[in-house]
PDB file of C-alpha atoms in Angstrom:
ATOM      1  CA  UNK Y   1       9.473  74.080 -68.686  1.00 88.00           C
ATOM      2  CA  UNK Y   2      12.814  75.523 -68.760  1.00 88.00           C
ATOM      3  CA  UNK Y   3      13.185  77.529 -65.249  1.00 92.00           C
ATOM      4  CA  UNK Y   4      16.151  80.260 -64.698  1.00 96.00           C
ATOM      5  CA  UNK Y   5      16.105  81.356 -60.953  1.00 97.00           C
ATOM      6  CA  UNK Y   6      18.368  84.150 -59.635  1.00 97.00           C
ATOM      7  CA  UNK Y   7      19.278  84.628 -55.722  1.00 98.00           C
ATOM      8  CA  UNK Y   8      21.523  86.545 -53.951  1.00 98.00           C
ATOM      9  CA  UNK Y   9      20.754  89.832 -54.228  1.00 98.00           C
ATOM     10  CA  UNK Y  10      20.627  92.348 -51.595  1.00 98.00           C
ATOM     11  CA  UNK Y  11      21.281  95.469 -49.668  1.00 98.00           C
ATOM     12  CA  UNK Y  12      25.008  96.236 -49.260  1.00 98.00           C
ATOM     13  CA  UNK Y  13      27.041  99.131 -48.456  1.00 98.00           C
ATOM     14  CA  UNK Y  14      29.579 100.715 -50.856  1.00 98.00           C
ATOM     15  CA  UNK Y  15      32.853  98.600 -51.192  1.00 98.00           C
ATOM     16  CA  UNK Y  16      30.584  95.523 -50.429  1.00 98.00           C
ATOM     17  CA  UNK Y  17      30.712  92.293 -52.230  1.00 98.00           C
ATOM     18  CA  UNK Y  18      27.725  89.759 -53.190  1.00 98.00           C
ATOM     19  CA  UNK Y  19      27.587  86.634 -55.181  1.00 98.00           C
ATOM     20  CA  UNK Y  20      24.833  86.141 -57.630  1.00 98.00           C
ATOM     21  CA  UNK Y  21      23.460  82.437 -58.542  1.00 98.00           C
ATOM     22  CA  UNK Y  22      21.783  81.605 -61.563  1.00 97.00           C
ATOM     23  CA  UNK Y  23      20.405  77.818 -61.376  1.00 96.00           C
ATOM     24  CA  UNK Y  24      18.477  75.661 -63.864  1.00 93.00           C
ATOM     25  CA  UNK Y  25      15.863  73.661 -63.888  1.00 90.00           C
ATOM     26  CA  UNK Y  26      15.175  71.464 -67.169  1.00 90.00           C
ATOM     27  CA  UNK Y  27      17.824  73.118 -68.891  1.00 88.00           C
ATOM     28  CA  UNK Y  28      21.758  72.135 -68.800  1.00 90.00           C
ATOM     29  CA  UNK Y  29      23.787  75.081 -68.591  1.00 89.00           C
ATOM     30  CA  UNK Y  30      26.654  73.172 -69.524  1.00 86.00           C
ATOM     31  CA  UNK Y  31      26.327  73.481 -72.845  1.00 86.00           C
ATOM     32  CA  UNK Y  32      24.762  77.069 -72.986  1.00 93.00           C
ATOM     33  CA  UNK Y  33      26.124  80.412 -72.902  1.00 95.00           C
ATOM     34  CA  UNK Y  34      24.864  82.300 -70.010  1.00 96.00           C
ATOM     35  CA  UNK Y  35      24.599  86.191 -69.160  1.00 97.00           C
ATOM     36  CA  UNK Y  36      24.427  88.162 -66.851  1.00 98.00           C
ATOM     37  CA  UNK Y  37      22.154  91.888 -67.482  1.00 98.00           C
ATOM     38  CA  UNK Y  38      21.415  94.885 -64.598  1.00 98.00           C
ATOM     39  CA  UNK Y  39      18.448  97.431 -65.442  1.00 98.00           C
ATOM     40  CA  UNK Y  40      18.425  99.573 -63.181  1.00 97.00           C
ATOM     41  CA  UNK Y  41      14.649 102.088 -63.270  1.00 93.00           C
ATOM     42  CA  UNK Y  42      14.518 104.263 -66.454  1.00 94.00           C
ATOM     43  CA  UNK Y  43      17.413 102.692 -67.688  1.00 95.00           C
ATOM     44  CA  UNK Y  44      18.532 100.188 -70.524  1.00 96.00           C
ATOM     45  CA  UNK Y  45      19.393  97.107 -69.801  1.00 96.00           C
ATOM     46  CA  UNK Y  46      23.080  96.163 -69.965  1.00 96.00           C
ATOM     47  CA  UNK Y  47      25.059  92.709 -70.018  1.00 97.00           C
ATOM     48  CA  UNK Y  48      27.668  92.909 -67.474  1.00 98.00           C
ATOM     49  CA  UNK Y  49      29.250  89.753 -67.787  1.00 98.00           C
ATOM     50  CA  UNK Y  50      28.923  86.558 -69.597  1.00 97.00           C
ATOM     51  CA  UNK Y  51      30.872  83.362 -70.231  1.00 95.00           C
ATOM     52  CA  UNK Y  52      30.896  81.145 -73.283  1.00 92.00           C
ATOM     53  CA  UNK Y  53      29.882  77.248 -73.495  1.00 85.00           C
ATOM     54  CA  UNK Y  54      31.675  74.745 -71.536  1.00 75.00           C
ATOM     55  CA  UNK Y  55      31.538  73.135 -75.171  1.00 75.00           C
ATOM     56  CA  UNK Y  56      33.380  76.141 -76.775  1.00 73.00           C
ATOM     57  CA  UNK Y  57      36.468  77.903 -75.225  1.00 80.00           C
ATOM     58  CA  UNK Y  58      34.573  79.197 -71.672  1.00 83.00           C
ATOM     59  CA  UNK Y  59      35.701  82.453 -72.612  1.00 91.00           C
ATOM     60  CA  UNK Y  60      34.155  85.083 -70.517  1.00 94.00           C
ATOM     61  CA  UNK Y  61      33.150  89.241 -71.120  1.00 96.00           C
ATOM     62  CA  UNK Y  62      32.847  91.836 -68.902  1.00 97.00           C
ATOM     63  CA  UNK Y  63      32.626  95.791 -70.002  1.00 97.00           C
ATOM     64  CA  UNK Y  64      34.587  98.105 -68.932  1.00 97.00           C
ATOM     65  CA  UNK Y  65      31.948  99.379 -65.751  1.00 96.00           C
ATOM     66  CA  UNK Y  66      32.234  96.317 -64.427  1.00 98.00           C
ATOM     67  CA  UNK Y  67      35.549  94.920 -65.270  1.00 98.00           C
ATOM     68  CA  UNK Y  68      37.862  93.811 -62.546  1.00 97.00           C
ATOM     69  CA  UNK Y  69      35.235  93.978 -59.657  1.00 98.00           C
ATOM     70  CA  UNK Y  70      33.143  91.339 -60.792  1.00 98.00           C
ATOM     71  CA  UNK Y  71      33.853  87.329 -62.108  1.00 98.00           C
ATOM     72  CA  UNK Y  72      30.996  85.035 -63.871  1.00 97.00           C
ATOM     73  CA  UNK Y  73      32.028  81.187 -63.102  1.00 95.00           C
ATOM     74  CA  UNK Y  74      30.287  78.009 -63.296  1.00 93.00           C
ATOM     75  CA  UNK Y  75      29.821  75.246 -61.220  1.00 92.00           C
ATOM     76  CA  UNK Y  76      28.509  72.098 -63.925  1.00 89.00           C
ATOM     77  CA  UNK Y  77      27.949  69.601 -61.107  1.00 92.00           C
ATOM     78  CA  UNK Y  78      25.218  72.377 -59.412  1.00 94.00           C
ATOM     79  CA  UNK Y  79      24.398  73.531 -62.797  1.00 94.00           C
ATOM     80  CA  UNK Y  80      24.592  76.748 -61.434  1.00 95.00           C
ATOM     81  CA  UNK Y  81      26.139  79.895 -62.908  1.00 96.00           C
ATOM     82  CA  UNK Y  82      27.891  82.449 -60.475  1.00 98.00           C
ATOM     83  CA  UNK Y  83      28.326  86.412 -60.495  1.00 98.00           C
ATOM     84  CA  UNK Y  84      30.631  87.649 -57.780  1.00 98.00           C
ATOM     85  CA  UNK Y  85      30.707  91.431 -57.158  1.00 98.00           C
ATOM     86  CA  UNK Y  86      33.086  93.266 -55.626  1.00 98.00           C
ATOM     87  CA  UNK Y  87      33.852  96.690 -54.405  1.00 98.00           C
ATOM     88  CA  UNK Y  88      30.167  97.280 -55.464  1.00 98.00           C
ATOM     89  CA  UNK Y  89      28.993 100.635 -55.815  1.00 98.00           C
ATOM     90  CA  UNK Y  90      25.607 102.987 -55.684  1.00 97.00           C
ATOM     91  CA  UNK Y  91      25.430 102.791 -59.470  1.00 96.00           C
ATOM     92  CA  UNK Y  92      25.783  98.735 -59.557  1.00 98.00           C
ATOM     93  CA  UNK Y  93      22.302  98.978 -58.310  1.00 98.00           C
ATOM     94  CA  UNK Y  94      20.268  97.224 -60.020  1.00 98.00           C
ATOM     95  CA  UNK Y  95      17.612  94.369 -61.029  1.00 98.00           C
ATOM     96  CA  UNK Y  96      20.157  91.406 -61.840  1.00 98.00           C
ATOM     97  CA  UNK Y  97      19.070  89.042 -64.409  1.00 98.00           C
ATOM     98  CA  UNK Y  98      20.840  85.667 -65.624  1.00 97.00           C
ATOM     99  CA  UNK Y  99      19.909  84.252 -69.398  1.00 97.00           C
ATOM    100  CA  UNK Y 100      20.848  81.307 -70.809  1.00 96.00           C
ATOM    101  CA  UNK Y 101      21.258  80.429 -75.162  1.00 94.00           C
ATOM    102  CA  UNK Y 102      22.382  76.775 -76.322  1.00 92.00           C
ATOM    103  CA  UNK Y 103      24.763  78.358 -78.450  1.00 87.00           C
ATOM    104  CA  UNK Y 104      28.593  77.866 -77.820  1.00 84.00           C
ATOM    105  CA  UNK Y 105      29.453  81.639 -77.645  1.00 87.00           C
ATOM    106  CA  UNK Y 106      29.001  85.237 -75.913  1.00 90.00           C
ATOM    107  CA  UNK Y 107      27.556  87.684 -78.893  1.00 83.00           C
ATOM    108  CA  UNK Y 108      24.033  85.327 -79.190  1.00 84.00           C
ATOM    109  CA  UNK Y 109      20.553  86.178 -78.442  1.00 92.00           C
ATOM    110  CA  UNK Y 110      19.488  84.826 -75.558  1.00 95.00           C
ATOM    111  CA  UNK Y 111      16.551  82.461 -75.270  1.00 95.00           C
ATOM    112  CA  UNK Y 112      15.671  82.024 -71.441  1.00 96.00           C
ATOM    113  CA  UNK Y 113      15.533  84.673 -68.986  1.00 97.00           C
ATOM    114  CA  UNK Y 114      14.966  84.213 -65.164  1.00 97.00           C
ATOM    115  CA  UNK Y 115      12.611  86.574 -63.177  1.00 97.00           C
ATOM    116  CA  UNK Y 116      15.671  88.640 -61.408  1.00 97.00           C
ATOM    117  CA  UNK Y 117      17.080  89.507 -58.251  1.00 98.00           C
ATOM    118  CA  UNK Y 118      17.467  93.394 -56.452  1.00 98.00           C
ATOM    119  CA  UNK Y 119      20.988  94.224 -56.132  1.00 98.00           C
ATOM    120  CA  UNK Y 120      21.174  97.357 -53.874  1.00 98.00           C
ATOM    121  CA  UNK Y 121      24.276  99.171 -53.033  1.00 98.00           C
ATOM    122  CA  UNK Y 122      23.837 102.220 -50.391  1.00 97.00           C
ATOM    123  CA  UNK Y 123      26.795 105.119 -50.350  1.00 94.00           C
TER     124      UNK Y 123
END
């Protein structure tokens, strides 16, 4: 059974930084696409970063709320995918979840979900 398991998350004051990991179990994420979404409550959920298939170019996407505070990396040997957030703020909190697709590019549906992880940021 394909497993997706988030950690990291946390409480952290405004300006903070945490690092999200996304690991795998029965699944290589070195061929997928992975993404990272946030929901925070009574809101939609929203991709805030995601990076393409070590297959296809890696190419990476990040909108504009997030864009320059956080980075999505991978580690293949760990098969681990990575969210770093920095100069996080009260509105980056959020349930953080990672999803994985085994196709080679950013724009798919994904297919596996993990259960999340609490990302809160206090002012």
């Amino acid at each position: 059974e394909v497993q997706l398991v988030e950690s990291g998350g946390g409480l952290v004051q405004a300006g903070g930084s945490l690092r999200l990991s996304c690991a795998a179990s029965e699944f290589s994420l070195v061929d997928a696409t992975i993404g990272w979404f946030r929901q925070a409550p009574g809101m939609e959920r929203e991709e805030v970063s995601c990076i393409s298939s070590s297959s296809s170019d890696g190419s990476t996407y990040y909108p504009d709320s997030v864009k320059g505070r956080f980075t999505i990396s991978r580690d293949n040997a760990k098969n681990t995918v990575y969210l770093q957030m920095n100069s996080l703020k009260p509105d980056d909190t959020a349930v953080y979840y990672c999803a994985a697709v085994e196709d080679p590019d950013c724009g798919s549906e994904f297919e596996y979900w993990g259960q999340g992880t609490q990302v809160t940021v206090s002012s």
